[in-house]
Coordinates of C-alpha atoms in Angstrom, one line a residue:
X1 CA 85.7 -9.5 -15.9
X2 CA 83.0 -6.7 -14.5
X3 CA 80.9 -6.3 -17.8
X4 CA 79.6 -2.8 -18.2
X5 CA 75.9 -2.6 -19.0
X6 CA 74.2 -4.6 -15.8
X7 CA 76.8 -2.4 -13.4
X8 CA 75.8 1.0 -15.8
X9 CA 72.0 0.2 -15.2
X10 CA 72.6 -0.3 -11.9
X11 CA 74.6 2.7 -10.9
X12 CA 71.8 4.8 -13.3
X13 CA 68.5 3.8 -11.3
X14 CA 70.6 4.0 -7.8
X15 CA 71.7 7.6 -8.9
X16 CA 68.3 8.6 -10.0
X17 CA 66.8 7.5 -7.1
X18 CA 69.2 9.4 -4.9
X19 CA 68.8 12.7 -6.9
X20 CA 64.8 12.3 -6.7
X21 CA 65.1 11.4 -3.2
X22 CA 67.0 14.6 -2.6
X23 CA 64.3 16.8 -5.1
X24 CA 61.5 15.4 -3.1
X25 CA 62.6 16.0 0.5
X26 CA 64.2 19.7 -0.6
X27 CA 61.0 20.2 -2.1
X28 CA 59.1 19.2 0.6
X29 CA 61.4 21.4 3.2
X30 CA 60.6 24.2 1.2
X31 CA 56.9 23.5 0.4
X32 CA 56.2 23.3 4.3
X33 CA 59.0 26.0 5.2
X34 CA 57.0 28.7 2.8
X35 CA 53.1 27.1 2.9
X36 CA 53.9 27.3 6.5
X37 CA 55.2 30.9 7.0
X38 CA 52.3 32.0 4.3
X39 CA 49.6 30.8 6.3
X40 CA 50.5 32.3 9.6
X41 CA 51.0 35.5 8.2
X42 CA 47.4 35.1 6.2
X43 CA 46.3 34.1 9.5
X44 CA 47.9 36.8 11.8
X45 CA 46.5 39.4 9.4
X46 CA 43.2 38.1 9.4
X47 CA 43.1 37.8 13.1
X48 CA 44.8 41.3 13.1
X49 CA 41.5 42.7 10.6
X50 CA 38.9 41.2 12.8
X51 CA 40.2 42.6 16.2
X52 CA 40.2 46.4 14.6
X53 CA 36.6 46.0 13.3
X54 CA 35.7 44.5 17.2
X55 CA 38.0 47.3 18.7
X56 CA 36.5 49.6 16.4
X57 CA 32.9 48.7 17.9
X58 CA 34.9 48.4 21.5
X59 CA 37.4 50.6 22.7
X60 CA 38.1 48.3 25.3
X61 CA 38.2 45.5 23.4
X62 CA 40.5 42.5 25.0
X63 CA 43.6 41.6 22.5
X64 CA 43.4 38.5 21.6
X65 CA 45.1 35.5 24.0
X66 CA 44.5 31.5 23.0
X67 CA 46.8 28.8 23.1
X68 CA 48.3 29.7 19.6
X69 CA 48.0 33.9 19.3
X70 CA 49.1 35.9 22.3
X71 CA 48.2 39.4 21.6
X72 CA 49.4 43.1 23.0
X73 CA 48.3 46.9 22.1
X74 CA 50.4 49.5 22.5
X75 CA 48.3 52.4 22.7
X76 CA 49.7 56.2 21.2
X77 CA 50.0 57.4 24.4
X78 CA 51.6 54.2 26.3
X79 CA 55.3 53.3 26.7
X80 CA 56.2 50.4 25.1
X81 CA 57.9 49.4 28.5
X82 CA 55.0 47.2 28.9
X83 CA 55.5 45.0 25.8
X84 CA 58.0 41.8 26.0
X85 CA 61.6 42.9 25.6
X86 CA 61.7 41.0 22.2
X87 CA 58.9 42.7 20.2
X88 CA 60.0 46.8 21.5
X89 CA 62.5 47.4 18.5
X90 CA 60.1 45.6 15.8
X91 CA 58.7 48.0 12.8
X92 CA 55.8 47.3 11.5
X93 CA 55.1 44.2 9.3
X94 CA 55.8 40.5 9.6
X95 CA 58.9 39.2 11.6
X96 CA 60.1 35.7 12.0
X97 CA 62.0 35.4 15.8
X98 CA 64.2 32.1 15.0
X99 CA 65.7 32.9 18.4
X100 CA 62.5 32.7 20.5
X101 CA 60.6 30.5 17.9
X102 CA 57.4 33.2 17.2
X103 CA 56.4 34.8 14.1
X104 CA 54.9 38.1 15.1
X105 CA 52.5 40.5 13.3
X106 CA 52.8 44.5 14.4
X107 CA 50.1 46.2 12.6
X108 CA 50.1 49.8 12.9
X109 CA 46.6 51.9 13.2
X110 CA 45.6 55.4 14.0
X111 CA 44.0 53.8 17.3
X112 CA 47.9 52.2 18.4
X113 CA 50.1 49.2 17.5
X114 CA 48.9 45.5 17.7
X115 CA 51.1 43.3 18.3
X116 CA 50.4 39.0 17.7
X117 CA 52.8 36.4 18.1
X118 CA 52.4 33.2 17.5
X119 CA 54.2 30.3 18.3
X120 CA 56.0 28.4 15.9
X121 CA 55.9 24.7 17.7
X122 CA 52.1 25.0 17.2
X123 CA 52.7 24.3 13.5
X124 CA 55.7 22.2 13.5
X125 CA 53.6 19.3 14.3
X126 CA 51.5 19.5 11.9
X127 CA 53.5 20.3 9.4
X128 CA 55.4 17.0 10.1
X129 CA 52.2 15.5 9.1
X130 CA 51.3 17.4 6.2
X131 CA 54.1 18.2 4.7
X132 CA 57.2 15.3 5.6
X133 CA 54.9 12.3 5.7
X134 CA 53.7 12.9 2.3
X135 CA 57.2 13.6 1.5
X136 CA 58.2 9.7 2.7
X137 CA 55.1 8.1 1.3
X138 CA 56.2 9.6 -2.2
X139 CA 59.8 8.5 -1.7
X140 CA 58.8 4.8 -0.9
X141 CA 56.9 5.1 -4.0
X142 CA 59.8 6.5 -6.3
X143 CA 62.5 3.8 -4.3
X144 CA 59.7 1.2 -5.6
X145 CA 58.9 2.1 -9.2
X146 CA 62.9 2.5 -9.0
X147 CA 63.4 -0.9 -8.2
X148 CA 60.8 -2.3 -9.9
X149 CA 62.3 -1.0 -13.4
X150 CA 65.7 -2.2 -12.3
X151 CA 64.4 -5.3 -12.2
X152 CA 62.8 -5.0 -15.6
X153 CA 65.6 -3.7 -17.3
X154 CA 68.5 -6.0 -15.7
X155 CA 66.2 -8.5 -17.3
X156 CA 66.0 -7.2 -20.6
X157 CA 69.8 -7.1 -21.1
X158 CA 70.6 -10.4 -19.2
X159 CA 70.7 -12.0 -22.7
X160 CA 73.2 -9.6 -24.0
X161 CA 75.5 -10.0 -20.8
X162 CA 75.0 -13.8 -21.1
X163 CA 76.3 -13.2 -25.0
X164 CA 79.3 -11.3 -23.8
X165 CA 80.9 -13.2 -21.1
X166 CA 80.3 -16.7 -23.5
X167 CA 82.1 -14.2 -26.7
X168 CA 84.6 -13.1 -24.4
X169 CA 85.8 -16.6 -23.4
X170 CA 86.3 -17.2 -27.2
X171 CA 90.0 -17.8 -28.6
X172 CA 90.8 -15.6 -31.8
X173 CA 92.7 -18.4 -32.8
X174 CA 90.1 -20.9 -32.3
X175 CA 86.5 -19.5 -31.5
X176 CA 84.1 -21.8 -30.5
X177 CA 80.8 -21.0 -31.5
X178 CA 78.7 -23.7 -30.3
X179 CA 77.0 -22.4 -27.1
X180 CA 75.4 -19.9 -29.5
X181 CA 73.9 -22.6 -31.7
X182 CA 70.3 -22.3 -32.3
X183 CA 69.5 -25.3 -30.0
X184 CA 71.5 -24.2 -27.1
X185 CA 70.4 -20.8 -26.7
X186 CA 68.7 -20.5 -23.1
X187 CA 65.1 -19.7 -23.7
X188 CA 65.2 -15.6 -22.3
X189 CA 67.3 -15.1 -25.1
X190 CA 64.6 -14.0 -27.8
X191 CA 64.1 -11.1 -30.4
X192 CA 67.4 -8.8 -31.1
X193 CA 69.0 -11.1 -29.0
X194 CA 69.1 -14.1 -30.5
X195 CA 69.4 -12.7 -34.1
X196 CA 72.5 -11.1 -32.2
X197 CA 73.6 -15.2 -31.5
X198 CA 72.7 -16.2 -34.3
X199 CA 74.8 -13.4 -36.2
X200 CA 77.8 -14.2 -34.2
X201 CA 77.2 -18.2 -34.5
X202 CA 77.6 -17.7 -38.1
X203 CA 80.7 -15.1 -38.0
X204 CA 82.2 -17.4 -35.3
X205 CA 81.8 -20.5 -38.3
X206 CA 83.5 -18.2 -40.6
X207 CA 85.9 -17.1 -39.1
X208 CA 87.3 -20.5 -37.9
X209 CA 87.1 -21.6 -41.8
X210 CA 89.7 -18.2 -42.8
X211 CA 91.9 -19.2 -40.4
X212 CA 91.7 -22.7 -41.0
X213 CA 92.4 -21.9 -44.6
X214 CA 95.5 -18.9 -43.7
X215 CA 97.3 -21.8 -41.5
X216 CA 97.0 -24.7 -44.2
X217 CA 98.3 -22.1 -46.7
X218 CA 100.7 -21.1 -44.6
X219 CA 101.8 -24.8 -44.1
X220 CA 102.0 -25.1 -47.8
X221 CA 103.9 -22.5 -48.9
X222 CA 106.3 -23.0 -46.9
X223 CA 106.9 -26.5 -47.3
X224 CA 106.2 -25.7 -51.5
X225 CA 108.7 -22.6 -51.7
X226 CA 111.2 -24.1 -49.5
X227 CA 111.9 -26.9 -51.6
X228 CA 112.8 -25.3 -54.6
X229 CA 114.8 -22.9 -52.5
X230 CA 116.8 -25.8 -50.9
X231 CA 117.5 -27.3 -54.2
X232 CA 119.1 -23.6 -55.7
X233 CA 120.9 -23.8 -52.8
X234 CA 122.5 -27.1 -53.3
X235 CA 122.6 -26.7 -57.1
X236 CA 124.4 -23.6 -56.5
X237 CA 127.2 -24.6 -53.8
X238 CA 127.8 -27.7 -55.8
X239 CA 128.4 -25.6 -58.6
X240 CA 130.8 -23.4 -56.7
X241 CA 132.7 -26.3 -56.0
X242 CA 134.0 -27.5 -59.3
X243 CA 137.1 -25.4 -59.4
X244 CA 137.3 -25.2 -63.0
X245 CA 134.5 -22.2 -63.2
X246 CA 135.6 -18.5 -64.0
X247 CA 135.8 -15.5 -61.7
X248 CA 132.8 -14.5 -63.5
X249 CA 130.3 -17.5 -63.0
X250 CA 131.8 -17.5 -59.6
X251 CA 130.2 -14.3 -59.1
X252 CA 127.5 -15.1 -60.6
X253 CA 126.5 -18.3 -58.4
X254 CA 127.4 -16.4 -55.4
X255 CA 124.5 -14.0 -56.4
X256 CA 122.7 -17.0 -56.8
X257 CA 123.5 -18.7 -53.5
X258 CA 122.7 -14.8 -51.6
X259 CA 119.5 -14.4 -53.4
X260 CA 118.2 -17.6 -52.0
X261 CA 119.4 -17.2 -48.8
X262 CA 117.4 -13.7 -48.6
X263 CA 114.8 -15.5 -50.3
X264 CA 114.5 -18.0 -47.4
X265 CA 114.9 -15.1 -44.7
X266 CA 111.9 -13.3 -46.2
X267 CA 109.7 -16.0 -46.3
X268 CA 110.7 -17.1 -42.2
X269 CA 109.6 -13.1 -41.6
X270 CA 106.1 -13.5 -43.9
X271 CA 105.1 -16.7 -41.8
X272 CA 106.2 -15.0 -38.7
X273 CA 103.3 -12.2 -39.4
X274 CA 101.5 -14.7 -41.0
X275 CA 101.3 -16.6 -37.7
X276 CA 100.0 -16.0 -33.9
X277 CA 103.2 -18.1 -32.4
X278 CA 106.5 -16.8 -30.9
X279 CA 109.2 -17.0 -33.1
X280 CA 112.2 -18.8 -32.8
X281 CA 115.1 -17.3 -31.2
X282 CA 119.3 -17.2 -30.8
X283 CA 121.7 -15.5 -30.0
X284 CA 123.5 -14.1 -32.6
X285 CA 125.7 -10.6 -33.7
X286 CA 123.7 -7.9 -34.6
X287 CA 127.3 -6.5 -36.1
X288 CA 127.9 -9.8 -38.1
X289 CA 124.2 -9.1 -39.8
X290 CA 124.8 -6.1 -40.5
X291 CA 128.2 -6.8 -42.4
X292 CA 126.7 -9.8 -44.0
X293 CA 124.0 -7.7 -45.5
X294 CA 126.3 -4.7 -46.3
X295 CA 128.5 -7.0 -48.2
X296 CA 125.5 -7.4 -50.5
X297 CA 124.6 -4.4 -50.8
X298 CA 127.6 -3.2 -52.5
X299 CA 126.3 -5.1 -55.6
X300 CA 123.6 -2.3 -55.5
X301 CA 126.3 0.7 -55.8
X302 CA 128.2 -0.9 -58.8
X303 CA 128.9 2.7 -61.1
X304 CA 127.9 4.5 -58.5
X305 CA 130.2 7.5 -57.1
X306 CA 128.8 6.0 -53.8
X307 CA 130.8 4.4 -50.7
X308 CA 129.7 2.4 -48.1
X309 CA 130.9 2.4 -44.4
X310 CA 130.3 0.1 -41.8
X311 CA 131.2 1.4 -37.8
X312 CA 130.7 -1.3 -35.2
X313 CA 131.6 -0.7 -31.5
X314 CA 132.2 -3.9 -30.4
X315 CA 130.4 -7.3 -30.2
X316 CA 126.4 -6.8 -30.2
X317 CA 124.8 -9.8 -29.4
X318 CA 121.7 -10.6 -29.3
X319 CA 118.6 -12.7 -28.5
X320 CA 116.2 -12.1 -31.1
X321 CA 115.0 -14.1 -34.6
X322 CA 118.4 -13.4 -36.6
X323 CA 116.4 -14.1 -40.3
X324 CA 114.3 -11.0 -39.5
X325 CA 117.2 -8.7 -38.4
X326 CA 118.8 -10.2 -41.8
X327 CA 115.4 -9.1 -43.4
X328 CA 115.0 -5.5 -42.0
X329 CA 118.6 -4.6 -42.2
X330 CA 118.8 -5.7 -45.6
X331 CA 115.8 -3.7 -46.8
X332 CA 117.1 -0.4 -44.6
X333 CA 120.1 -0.7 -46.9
X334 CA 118.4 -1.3 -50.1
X335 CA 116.6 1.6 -49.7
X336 CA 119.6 3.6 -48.9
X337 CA 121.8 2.4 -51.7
X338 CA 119.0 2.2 -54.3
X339 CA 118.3 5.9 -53.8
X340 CA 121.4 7.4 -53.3
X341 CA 123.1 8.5 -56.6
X342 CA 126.4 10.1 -54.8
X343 CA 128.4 10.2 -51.7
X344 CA 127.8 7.5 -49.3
X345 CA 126.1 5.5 -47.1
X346 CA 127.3 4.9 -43.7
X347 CA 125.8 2.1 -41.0
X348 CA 126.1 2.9 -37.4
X349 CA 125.7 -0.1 -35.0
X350 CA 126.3 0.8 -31.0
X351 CA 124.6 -1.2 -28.3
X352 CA 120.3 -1.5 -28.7
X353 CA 120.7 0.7 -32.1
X354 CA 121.4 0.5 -35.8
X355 CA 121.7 3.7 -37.7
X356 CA 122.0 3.4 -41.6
X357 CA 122.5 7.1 -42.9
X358 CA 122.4 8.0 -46.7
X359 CA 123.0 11.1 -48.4
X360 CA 120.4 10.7 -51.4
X361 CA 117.3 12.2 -52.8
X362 CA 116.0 12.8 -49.2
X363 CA 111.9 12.4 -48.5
X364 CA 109.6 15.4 -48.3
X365 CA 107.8 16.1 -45.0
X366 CA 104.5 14.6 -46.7
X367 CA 105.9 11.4 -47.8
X368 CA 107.9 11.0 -44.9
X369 CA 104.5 10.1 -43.2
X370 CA 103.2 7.6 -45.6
X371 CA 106.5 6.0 -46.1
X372 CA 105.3 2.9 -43.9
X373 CA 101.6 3.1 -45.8
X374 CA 101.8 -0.4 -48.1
X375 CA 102.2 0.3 -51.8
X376 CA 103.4 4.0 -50.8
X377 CA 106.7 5.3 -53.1
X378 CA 108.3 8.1 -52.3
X379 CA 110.4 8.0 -55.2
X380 CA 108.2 7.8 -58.5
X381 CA 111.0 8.4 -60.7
X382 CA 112.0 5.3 -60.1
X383 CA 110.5 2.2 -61.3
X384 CA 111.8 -0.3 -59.3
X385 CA 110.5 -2.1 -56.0
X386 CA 106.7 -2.8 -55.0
X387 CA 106.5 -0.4 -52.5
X388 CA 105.7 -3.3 -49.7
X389 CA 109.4 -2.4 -48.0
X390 CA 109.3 -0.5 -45.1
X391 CA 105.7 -1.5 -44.0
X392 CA 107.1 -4.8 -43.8
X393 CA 110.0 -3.8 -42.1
X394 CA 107.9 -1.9 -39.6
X395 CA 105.5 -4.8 -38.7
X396 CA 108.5 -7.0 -38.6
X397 CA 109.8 -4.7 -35.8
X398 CA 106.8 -4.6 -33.9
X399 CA 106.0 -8.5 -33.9
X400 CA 109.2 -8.7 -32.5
X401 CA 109.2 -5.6 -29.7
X402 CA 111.2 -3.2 -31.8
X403 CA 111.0 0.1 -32.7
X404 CA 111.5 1.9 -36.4
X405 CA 111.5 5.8 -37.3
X406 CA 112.9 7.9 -40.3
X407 CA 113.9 11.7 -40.5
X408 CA 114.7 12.9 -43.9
X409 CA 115.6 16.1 -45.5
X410 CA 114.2 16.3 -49.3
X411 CA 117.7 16.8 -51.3
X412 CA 120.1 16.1 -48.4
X413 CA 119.3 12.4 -47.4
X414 CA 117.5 9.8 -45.0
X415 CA 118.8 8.6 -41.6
X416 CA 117.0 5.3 -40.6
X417 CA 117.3 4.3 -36.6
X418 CA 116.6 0.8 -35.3
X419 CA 116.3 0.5 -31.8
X420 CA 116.0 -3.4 -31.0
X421 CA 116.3 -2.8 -27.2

């Protein structure tokens, strides 16, 4: 793994570097580019100034004519015939010729037109000198401060990228802390940085302890609640063997027998989201659950003007942890009996889905979203359940790659969908 703040660093000075790169040579192009064209002009019109005061003195005065000014005067009464085909249609002023490579002057007096043109590879050298060597001699400098401070600051956060990659390699399950004891720590890693290891050493001991402590008491309530469990169970089918009961303590070990069996389901789904392990799995039909668990249910609608329907199409098997189907169905169907007070409720399984519709009290758009919120009742009319339901029911699903949603209308009823593929 490409940790961030070394490769951020390092992409920050090499952009910075490239941008003042850039400002200093476009400054320098334009610094020489205008000094130059400024100076020539400065020039020409100074050299233009001193020729009227000599021609002024001299009517004959020579134009001038040197290696870098080559001058022309076109008297008022001359043709302009005589003058270089590039300078005739010029107005007066300063003109750059990019074509022919001449800045020219034409300065207009009562005594005739002076022309100067200068060349511009006269300067070009030495503005190469003055202006683009300083340019480069300032860019070495910035590309060596620039790497300089690299160096510097890929230092100063070496400890931190020597913290991550060793945190990184932790497990959740079982961090080991001890490269981050205070006699390992490599000697760069001072200051923030080690309080930093330090911090984490200590975290990193804690943490092991909590889960030390979750997976003993995990171990131990389910060894401690199982037991009990297993002797209802045995009490209870040992009881519904002795063929001299009545109908009605027949019933009521059957109840028994059911309520330990749910008992035993729920605590298989609490260790599943109690542990980081994959749970076991079987085949088994999702249809079968769902008429196991409907079959209970009906206990719930005793006095009720409410019926219940179950619609199966076909065998539904499936590869999944059967005691948490058994677990969320059997809450869906609680909720749905428990809250409807007339009509029915109807279960829908078809292949990858279970439906359970109800027509009850219905949710209201704002509970609907904090119906999977722990401790959250929609109904607060009614006293019973803990309100830990359906945000059990929805972490259930999601340990085991399923998904959960609701749509309700306030009055008319709830419509649950399980989609376990």
């Amino acid at each position: 793994m490409a940790y961030g703040l070394p490769r951020k660093i390092r992409i920050a000075f090499i952009v910075q570097a490239l941008l003042a790169s850039l400002a200093v040579l476009l400054g320098a192009y334009l610094l020489t580019a205008v000094a130059t064209r400024v100076l020539v002009s400065v020039g020409l019109h100074e050299e233009a100034e001193h020729y009227w005061t000599l021609h002024a003195a001299t009517p004959e005065q020579a134009t001038p004519n040197t290696r870098g000014i080559r001058g022309y005067l076109l008297r008022p009464d001359q043709s302009a015939e005589g003058l270089p085909a590039n300078l005739r249609p010029l107005a007066p002023g300063f003109h750059s010729l990019t074509t022919d490579g001449q800045w020219v002057l034409v300065d207009q007096r009562p005594a005739g037109r002076l022309y100067l043109v200068f060349q511009q590879s006269r300067v070009q050298r030495g503005a190469f000198w003055l202006g683009v060597m300083p340019a480069l001699l300032l860019l070495l400098a910035v590309h060596a401060v620039s790497w300089r401070t690299y160096r510097v600051s890929r230092r100063l956060v070496s400890p931190v990228n020597w913290l991550a990659r060793r945190v990184a390699r932790w497990d959740s399950r079982h961090p080991d802390a001890s490269e981050l004891a205070p006699d390992r720590l490599p000697a760069d890693v001072q200051g923030e940085s080690r309080q930093l290891a330090l911090a984490l050493h200590a975290m990193a001991g804690k943490v092991a302890e909590h889960v030390a402590r979750e997976r003993n008491f995990t171990r131990d309530a389910s060894h401690e609640l199982r037991t009990p469990l297993t002797v209802i169970r045995m009490a209870s089918d040992m009881a519904l063997a002795d063929p001299e009961i009545s109908v009605q303590q027949q019933r009521s070990l059957m109840r028994i027998r059911r309520a330990g069996q749910d008992m035993e389901a729920i605590i298989d789904a609490f260790l599943l989201l109690a542990r980081e392990v994959e749970p076991q799995q079987e085949t088994f039909d999702v249809g079968e659950v769902v008429r196991q668990e409907a079959e209970a249910a009906e206990e719930l609608l005793a006095g009720k003007p409410v019926s219940l329907h179950v619609r199966v199409d076909g065998p539904q098997p499936l590869l999944a942890p059967p005691g948490v189907m058994h677990v969320v169905i059997a809450q869906l169907l609680r909720n749905a009996c428990h809250y409807t007070d007339a009509g029915e409720v109807e279960v829908r399984v078809t292949d990858g889905t279970v439906v359970v519709r109800d027509t009850g009290i219905g949710i209201s758009a704002e509970a609907l979203g904090k119906v999977f919120d722990p401790f959250y009742r929609a109904g607060s009319g009614r006293p019973q359940g803990s309100g830990l339901g359906l945000p059990i029911v929805r972490r259930l699903c999601e340990r085991c790659g399923w998904r959960i949603t609701l749509h309700s209308t306030l009055g008319q009823g709830t419509t649950a969908t399980l989609r376990y593929r």
